Amino acid sequence: MSRRPVHVKINGVEREGYVEPRKTLVDFIREDLELTGTHVGCEHGVCGACTVLLDGEAVRSCLMFAVQAEGCEIRTIEGMAGPDGQLHPLQEAFRDNHSFQCGFCTPGFMMTAAALLEEGPLSEEDLRHELSGNLCRCTGYQSIVAGVMDAFGRSTPAAGQAADAATEAAR
Amino acid sequence: MRFVGESVTRVEDRRILTGRGRYIDDVKLPGMLHAAFLRSPFAHARITELEIGEAQKLPGVVAVLTGADIEAATVPIQVMAQFPDFKSPAYLAMATDRVRFVGDLVAIVVAESRYVAEDALELINVEYDPMRPIVSFDDAQDSTAPAIFDDIADNVLYRSTSTHGDVDAAFAAADTVIEETFTQSRQANVPMETRGAVADFDPGTGDLTYYAATQSPQGCRFQLATYLDHPIDRVRVLSGDVGGAFGLKGPVHREDISLAAASRIIGRPIKWIEDRNEHLQASGHAREEQMQVEAAVTSDGRLLGLRARLLIDQGAFPCLPYAAVLFPNMIRDLLPGPYRFGAMQFEGLVLATNKCWVPPYRGPWEIETWVRERLMDVVARRLGMDPAELRRKNMFDGAEEDRSISGQHLAGITSRESLERALGRIDYGSLRSEQEAARAEGRLLGVGIATFLEAAPGPKENRMFPEDAKVRLESNGHLLVMTPQGPHGQGHETTLAQIAADAMGLPLDHVRVVHGDTRQTPMNLIGTGGSRASTWASGSVMVTTRKVREKALGIASAMLEIDAGDLDIIDGMVVPAGAPAKAMPLAAIAMTAYLAPESLPPGTDNHLEAQETFTGDGIGGSGWSGGTHLCVVEIDQDTGRVRILRYIVVEDCGQIINPAIVEGQIRGGVAQGIAGVLYEKAAYDEEGQFMAGTFMDYLLPTATEIPHIEIDHIESVPVEGLDIRGVGEGGAIVAPAALTNAIEDALLPFGVTVNEQYLPPGRILELTGAIPA
C-alpha cells in the first residue's frame, strides 16, 4: 500500500513520518514516533485511553488517521513534565491522590484533564460528566476525580478557591 | 515499623505519570513480526474446509499456521486431571476439526504488520458445518445433547456433593422453608489493557523468551514449557507493567501457547496484541452461575438448615491452570459465611457449554456471598423481621470455638463489629424512618446490607502454598527484593519495599523490588492472585530480609568487634547500642563482604543474599478478611434507573501496609460489583452467538455511574505476629449483594423478589410492572 508523508509538532518537537493512509494516529504516535505513553484500549473511541491534545483539543487518536494530523500540534503524556523532569501540577495531583493503579488508562485521563484545566475549575459533578468519556477499571474513579479537583487548586490558588465554590454551589 | 501503615508515594508512579511505563504493547524487538488470529464465527461447528493459499500469497505475510501446524508443535492441554472426580477433557491450543465457541482459534497469520495480518485473515476460506450449540444450564445438563468433547460422555464435567449435620432433621423441625433460585449473568474481567505477548524464540541458542502481560511469570513459564514440550531452563518469561487483569492474566491462554509455538516454528519474534472485540468475546468470562437454595428457618429467625445446588457454566475449555472445578468447594466452604446454620447439604456442578472459557474473576467464589446475603434478606422479609436483626441474631462473635457448618474456623472474626459500625455510621434507625416517609410520598428508597468473609490467608488449619522471596544486599548497601508476584496495579514495588525497609532498617528508596524476570525471581506458580501478595509475599519478604539482616549484622559484628546482639540498623546505618559515634554505613559492610571477604574472620558468612520460604508460621489474628457493606438507593419509577445515594464500607484486613492502596483496592472492587448488577453483561443469544463485542454493548461504568464510596477500617490488632490480610477481592465479592438487597428493598411496594443479579433499567421496569416481562 502506498505511503504518504506526515509532519507534526509533537511535545514541541517537529517530527515527520511516512505512513499508509489507513494508519491511525495512535499507531503513528506509538510505532513511528516511538512515544508509547499513549495507549490503545478499544480502537473504537469509547475508552479514551488514547486521548491526546491535538491543537489544544482532547481527541481520540484511535479514531483519526495519521494523515489527518498533517501540520498539527500534538501533546501527549510525555510532554507534560518540564524539560528538567519537574512534574506538571496535574501529574503531582494524580500521584498525591493515588489516582491510578495499573496506569493503563492514566495517559488518557491525564490528557482529558489537561484540556479541562485550560478551561478552568468545575464542580465535582460537572467534572465527573467531563471525565465520563474515559474508562478506568481499577480505581472506581473517586481518586481520579479527587486528583483532578486537586489539580484545579494547584494550577493557581484562585482557581482552587473557584473550584471549591463551584462544588459548594452544586451541592 | 516506620513505613508500614503509611500511604507512602508509590515507587511505580513516576514512570507511569510520565508515559514511561513499559506495557506489553511497548515491547519492540528487532525483526519483530505481528500476529492476528482467525476466530470461529460459530459456537459449535465442524471445520470441513480450510483454505489458506490466498492469505499466504499476500505481500507482507510471513506465515499462515493452522490448528494442525500448532498441534504438531505442542502437547494437548489437560487441566487438573488429578482433581478428584473431575472429568478433564484434553484439548488443543488451536482448533483442528471442530470449533467450540465464538472466538475459538482457527488459524494464526504472522506478517510484517498487524494491518497486513488482519488483511490476510480475510483471505482465509473456512467452511463450517454447524452443530447443535450447548448454551444454557439446561442444555448442558441434558444427557441427550451432543457432548462438547469426544473424550467425555456428557457436558457435566464435575459434581461435588456433601452433607454437614442432620439436614433432614433440620427441615423437619422448621417452621418455614423458603426456596429460591438465584441466577447470575455472564460478566468479564475487562482490564483496560487487553491480552498480548511477544514470543521470541532464538534458533541459535534454543531459548524461548516470552514477554508476557501476566499475573504469574513463573506460572506462565511452567505452562509454556509443559505445553510446548520445551526445556524449562530454556524458557524465560519477562513481564513489565501490566495494565490490569483482575484474574484474567493469571492463566496461560491458548493464544500464548499458539504464539510461542509460531515463534519457534518461524524462528523470529512475534507480537500479538488482542483488539477489544477479541478481548470481549474470547479472553475470558465469569460469574455465569446459578444457585437453588432451600432454607429451613424458625419463625423467630433461627437458621436451622440449608440445601444448596450450584451450577457453574465454565464455557468450552477448562481454564489453564485455574479450571472452574476449583470453585464449587470454595463456594461450599464459604456459603454459610459468618452465620450459624444448623445443617447444610451442598451440590455443585461444573458444566461445559459452547461459550468462552472462565478464568478467575476477582473473587471467583463470589456467588456464596451474593446468594447468602440475598437469602438473609428474603428470609427476614418472609418472617417480618428487619434484615439487620436477622443477621445479628445468627452471627458468630468470633469466639475461639466458633466454627461454621461447613467446618471453617471463625475465631477472631469481626463481622459483628463491622455490621454494627456500618449501621451506626448511617444511623440505621433514622434511615428506616426516612425510608418510610419516602415511601409515603411514593419514592422508592431502599437499603441493602451485606456481610462477607474472605479466607485471605484463611484460618491456620487451611493455609496453603508457601511462597519464597529472594533478597540481596548490594555493595552500595541497598536491598534488592525479588518476588514471584506479578503485580498489575496493586503497587507491590511499593508495599513490599515498605515491608523490607522496615525489616532491614533502611530508607524506602534503598529498597528495589524486582519482579517479572523468571531468571531472577523464585519459583511460584500462583503469582499475584487470591490476595496472596499482602500476606504471603509480605511474609516471605519479611522473613528473607530478616535473614539478610542477620548476615549483615554478623559481618558488622566482626568488623566492629561488637556482639551482633548489640547492633541495630537504623536508616541504613549499623548502630552499636550506646555508641552511636561508632555507627557505620551498611554500604561499608556490604563493600567489605563483596570486595574484601578475606579481611573477615574465618567462618564469617560473607554472602549477603538469602532465599527463604514463608510457610505461614507467625501469622497472628483470625486469617479472615471481611466486613459489611451498606448501600442506599433510590429508583426512578419512570426510567428504572437505580441511583446509589450512599455506599458505606466497613472492612477489616488486619494491619494495613498502605492505606491509599487498600482503599484503592476496595473502591475498584466495589465499582466492579456495582457494574455487574447495573451495567455489564457478556450476552449470548440462544445460538451461542456472542452479543457484546464492543464497549457500546458491554457497558463499563464511568465516573458518573460509580458513587462516592465511604470506607471505615476496623484494623483489628493482631494478638501476635504478622497480621496482614488480603483485600483484593472483598469489594467485588460483597457489592452485588449490598446493591441487589437495596434494590429489592426499594421495590418492596411491588412485592417482588430479586433473584437475578443483573438488573439493568429494563429489568427494573419489568419488575415494577411498568413494562411487560
Short mmCIF file of C-alpha atoms in Angstrom, two decimals, chain B residues 539-734:
data_model
loop_
_atom_site.label_atom_id
_atom_site.label_comp_id
_atom_site.label_asym_id
_atom_site.label_seq_id
_atom_site.Cartn_x
_atom_site.Cartn_y
_atom_site.Cartn_z
CA GLY B 539 5.63 -12.66 54.86
CA SER B 540 8.27 -14.06 52.52
CA VAL B 541 9.92 -10.66 52.11
CA MET B 542 9.87 -10.16 55.86
CA VAL B 543 11.47 -13.50 56.78
CA THR B 544 14.03 -13.32 53.98
CA THR B 545 15.02 -9.73 54.77
CA ARG B 546 15.47 -10.70 58.40
CA LYS B 547 17.84 -13.42 57.28
CA VAL B 548 19.91 -10.93 55.25
CA ARG B 549 19.86 -8.51 58.17
CA GLU B 550 21.21 -11.24 60.41
CA LYS B 551 24.03 -11.90 57.92
CA ALA B 552 24.83 -8.19 57.62
CA LEU B 553 24.96 -7.83 61.37
CA GLY B 554 27.23 -10.87 61.56
CA ILE B 555 29.72 -9.16 59.27
CA ALA B 556 29.32 -5.84 61.08
CA SER B 557 29.93 -7.60 64.35
CA ALA B 558 33.20 -8.98 63.02
CA MET B 559 34.25 -5.59 61.64
CA LEU B 560 33.34 -3.58 64.73
CA GLU B 561 34.19 -6.30 67.21
CA ILE B 562 30.87 -5.73 68.90
CA ASP B 563 28.37 -8.50 69.63
CA ALA B 564 25.67 -8.68 66.91
CA GLY B 565 23.04 -8.55 69.62
CA ASP B 566 24.21 -5.04 70.48
CA LEU B 567 23.88 -3.78 66.92
CA ASP B 568 20.87 -2.25 65.23
CA ILE B 569 20.31 -1.00 61.69
CA ILE B 570 18.72 2.41 61.54
CA ASP B 571 18.23 4.33 58.30
CA GLY B 572 20.90 2.33 56.53
CA MET B 573 23.46 2.73 59.33
CA VAL B 574 24.68 -0.03 61.59
CA VAL B 575 24.46 1.49 65.05
CA PRO B 576 26.02 -0.07 68.17
CA ALA B 577 23.85 0.23 71.27
CA GLY B 578 25.09 3.10 73.39
CA ALA B 579 27.84 4.04 70.96
CA PRO B 580 26.25 5.98 68.11
CA ALA B 581 29.60 7.52 67.21
CA LYS B 582 30.81 4.12 66.05
CA ALA B 583 27.91 3.82 63.58
CA MET B 584 28.92 2.51 60.17
CA PRO B 585 27.01 2.67 56.88
CA LEU B 586 25.57 -0.63 55.70
CA ALA B 587 27.35 0.10 52.41
CA ALA B 588 30.75 -0.20 54.13
CA ILE B 589 29.79 -3.61 55.46
CA ALA B 590 28.47 -4.77 52.11
CA MET B 591 31.51 -3.43 50.28
CA THR B 592 33.80 -5.39 52.61
CA ALA B 593 31.77 -8.56 52.18
CA TYR B 594 31.89 -8.31 48.39
CA LEU B 595 35.36 -6.90 47.77
CA ALA B 596 37.44 -7.97 50.76
CA PRO B 597 35.86 -11.07 52.24
CA GLU B 598 39.35 -12.30 53.15
CA SER B 599 39.58 -9.47 55.68
CA LEU B 600 36.77 -11.01 57.72
CA PRO B 601 37.48 -13.55 60.44
CA PRO B 602 37.44 -17.13 59.18
CA GLY B 603 33.98 -18.67 59.26
CA THR B 604 32.13 -15.38 58.73
CA ASP B 605 29.23 -15.80 56.29
CA ASN B 606 30.00 -13.15 53.69
CA HIS B 607 27.04 -13.93 51.37
CA LEU B 608 24.59 -11.10 51.71
CA GLU B 609 21.84 -12.96 49.95
CA ALA B 610 19.05 -15.23 51.10
CA GLN B 611 16.03 -17.08 49.82
CA GLU B 612 13.55 -18.12 52.47
CA THR B 613 10.17 -19.78 52.39
CA PHE B 614 7.26 -18.24 54.21
CA THR B 615 5.07 -21.08 55.41
CA GLY B 616 2.50 -19.01 57.25
CA ASP B 617 4.29 -19.52 60.55
CA GLY B 618 3.96 -16.40 62.62
CA ILE B 619 0.68 -15.22 61.14
CA GLY B 620 -1.43 -13.98 64.01
CA GLY B 621 -5.07 -12.94 64.03
CA SER B 622 -8.05 -14.71 62.55
CA GLY B 623 -6.83 -15.07 58.99
CA TRP B 624 -10.21 -13.77 57.84
CA SER B 625 -10.63 -10.57 55.92
CA GLY B 626 -14.16 -9.33 55.87
CA GLY B 627 -16.61 -6.62 56.57
CA THR B 628 -20.02 -5.19 55.93
CA HIS B 629 -21.19 -3.01 53.06
CA LEU B 630 -24.26 -0.87 53.27
CA CYS B 631 -25.91 0.73 50.30
CA VAL B 632 -28.79 3.16 49.95
CA VAL B 633 -30.51 3.51 46.59
CA GLU B 634 -33.37 5.37 45.04
CA ILE B 635 -35.09 4.00 41.97
CA ASP B 636 -36.70 6.18 39.35
CA GLN B 637 -40.06 4.55 38.59
CA ASP B 638 -40.27 6.10 35.15
CA THR B 639 -36.88 5.11 33.83
CA GLY B 640 -35.88 2.19 36.04
CA ARG B 641 -32.65 3.95 36.84
CA VAL B 642 -31.03 2.99 40.14
CA ARG B 643 -29.24 5.84 41.85
CA ILE B 644 -26.84 4.99 44.67
CA LEU B 645 -27.22 7.65 47.36
CA ARG B 646 -24.75 6.28 49.91
CA TYR B 647 -22.26 3.46 49.78
CA ILE B 648 -20.52 2.55 53.02
CA VAL B 649 -17.75 0.02 53.50
CA VAL B 650 -16.60 -1.19 56.89
CA GLU B 651 -13.80 -3.66 56.46
CA ASP B 652 -11.14 -5.45 58.43
CA CYS B 653 -7.96 -6.56 56.67
CA GLY B 654 -5.81 -6.58 59.79
CA GLN B 655 -2.76 -4.37 59.76
CA ILE B 656 -2.76 -2.05 56.74
CA ILE B 657 0.51 -1.71 54.84
CA ASN B 658 -0.51 1.26 52.72
CA PRO B 659 -3.95 2.83 53.36
CA ALA B 660 -4.19 4.53 49.95
CA ILE B 661 -3.57 1.25 48.17
CA VAL B 662 -6.00 -0.66 50.38
CA GLU B 663 -8.74 1.88 49.77
CA GLY B 664 -8.00 1.83 46.06
CA GLN B 665 -8.45 -1.93 46.02
CA ILE B 666 -11.75 -1.67 47.87
CA ARG B 667 -13.20 1.08 45.70
CA GLY B 668 -12.16 -0.63 42.48
CA GLY B 669 -13.75 -3.87 43.63
CA VAL B 670 -16.97 -2.17 44.65
CA ALA B 671 -17.13 -0.48 41.25
CA GLN B 672 -16.87 -3.85 39.54
CA GLY B 673 -19.54 -5.29 41.81
CA ILE B 674 -21.90 -2.42 41.07
CA ALA B 675 -21.16 -2.76 37.37
CA GLY B 676 -22.11 -6.42 37.35
CA VAL B 677 -25.52 -5.56 38.74
CA LEU B 678 -26.41 -2.47 36.74
CA TYR B 679 -24.36 -2.42 33.53
CA GLU B 680 -22.26 -5.35 32.42
CA LYS B 681 -23.42 -8.46 30.63
CA ALA B 682 -21.40 -10.70 28.34
CA ALA B 683 -24.53 -11.73 26.48
CA TYR B 684 -25.02 -14.69 24.15
CA ASP B 685 -28.09 -15.46 22.07
CA GLU B 686 -29.71 -18.90 22.02
CA GLU B 687 -27.45 -20.00 19.15
CA GLY B 688 -24.41 -19.21 21.26
CA GLN B 689 -23.61 -16.13 19.19
CA PHE B 690 -21.75 -13.51 21.23
CA MET B 691 -23.69 -10.27 21.53
CA ALA B 692 -21.41 -7.91 23.46
CA GLY B 693 -18.36 -7.40 21.28
CA THR B 694 -17.85 -3.67 21.76
CA PHE B 695 -17.86 -1.16 24.61
CA MET B 696 -21.21 0.02 23.27
CA ASP B 697 -22.62 -3.43 24.14
CA TYR B 698 -20.56 -4.38 27.16
CA LEU B 699 -21.05 -1.33 29.33
CA LEU B 700 -18.26 -0.44 31.70
CA PRO B 701 -19.39 2.15 34.23
CA THR B 702 -17.89 5.64 34.03
CA ALA B 703 -17.20 8.37 36.58
CA THR B 704 -20.85 9.37 36.50
CA GLU B 705 -22.12 5.90 37.47
CA ILE B 706 -19.85 4.96 40.36
CA PRO B 707 -20.74 6.81 43.57
CA HIS B 708 -18.56 8.21 46.29
CA ILE B 709 -17.58 5.23 48.45
CA GLU B 710 -17.07 5.81 52.17
CA ILE B 711 -14.59 3.49 53.89
CA ASP B 712 -14.08 2.70 57.55
CA HIS B 713 -11.31 0.35 58.71
CA ILE B 714 -11.54 -1.88 61.73
CA GLU B 715 -7.88 -2.92 61.54
CA SER B 716 -8.26 -5.44 64.34
CA VAL B 717 -5.00 -5.56 66.22
CA PRO B 718 -3.06 -8.79 65.98
CA VAL B 719 -2.61 -10.70 69.18
CA GLU B 720 0.83 -11.64 67.99
CA GLY B 721 2.89 -11.93 64.83
CA LEU B 722 2.16 -10.78 61.33
CA ASP B 723 -1.45 -9.93 60.70
CA ILE B 724 -1.71 -8.52 57.22
CA ARG B 725 -4.77 -9.82 55.38
CA GLY B 726 -5.81 -9.65 51.77
CA VAL B 727 -8.16 -7.02 50.45
CA GLY B 728 -8.14 -7.57 46.70
CA GLU B 729 -11.44 -9.34 46.24
CA GLY B 730 -13.67 -8.09 49.06
CA GLY B 731 -15.23 -5.13 47.29
CA ALA B 732 -16.17 -7.11 44.23
CA ILE B 733 -17.48 -10.02 46.29
CA VAL B 734 -19.89 -8.18 48.51
#
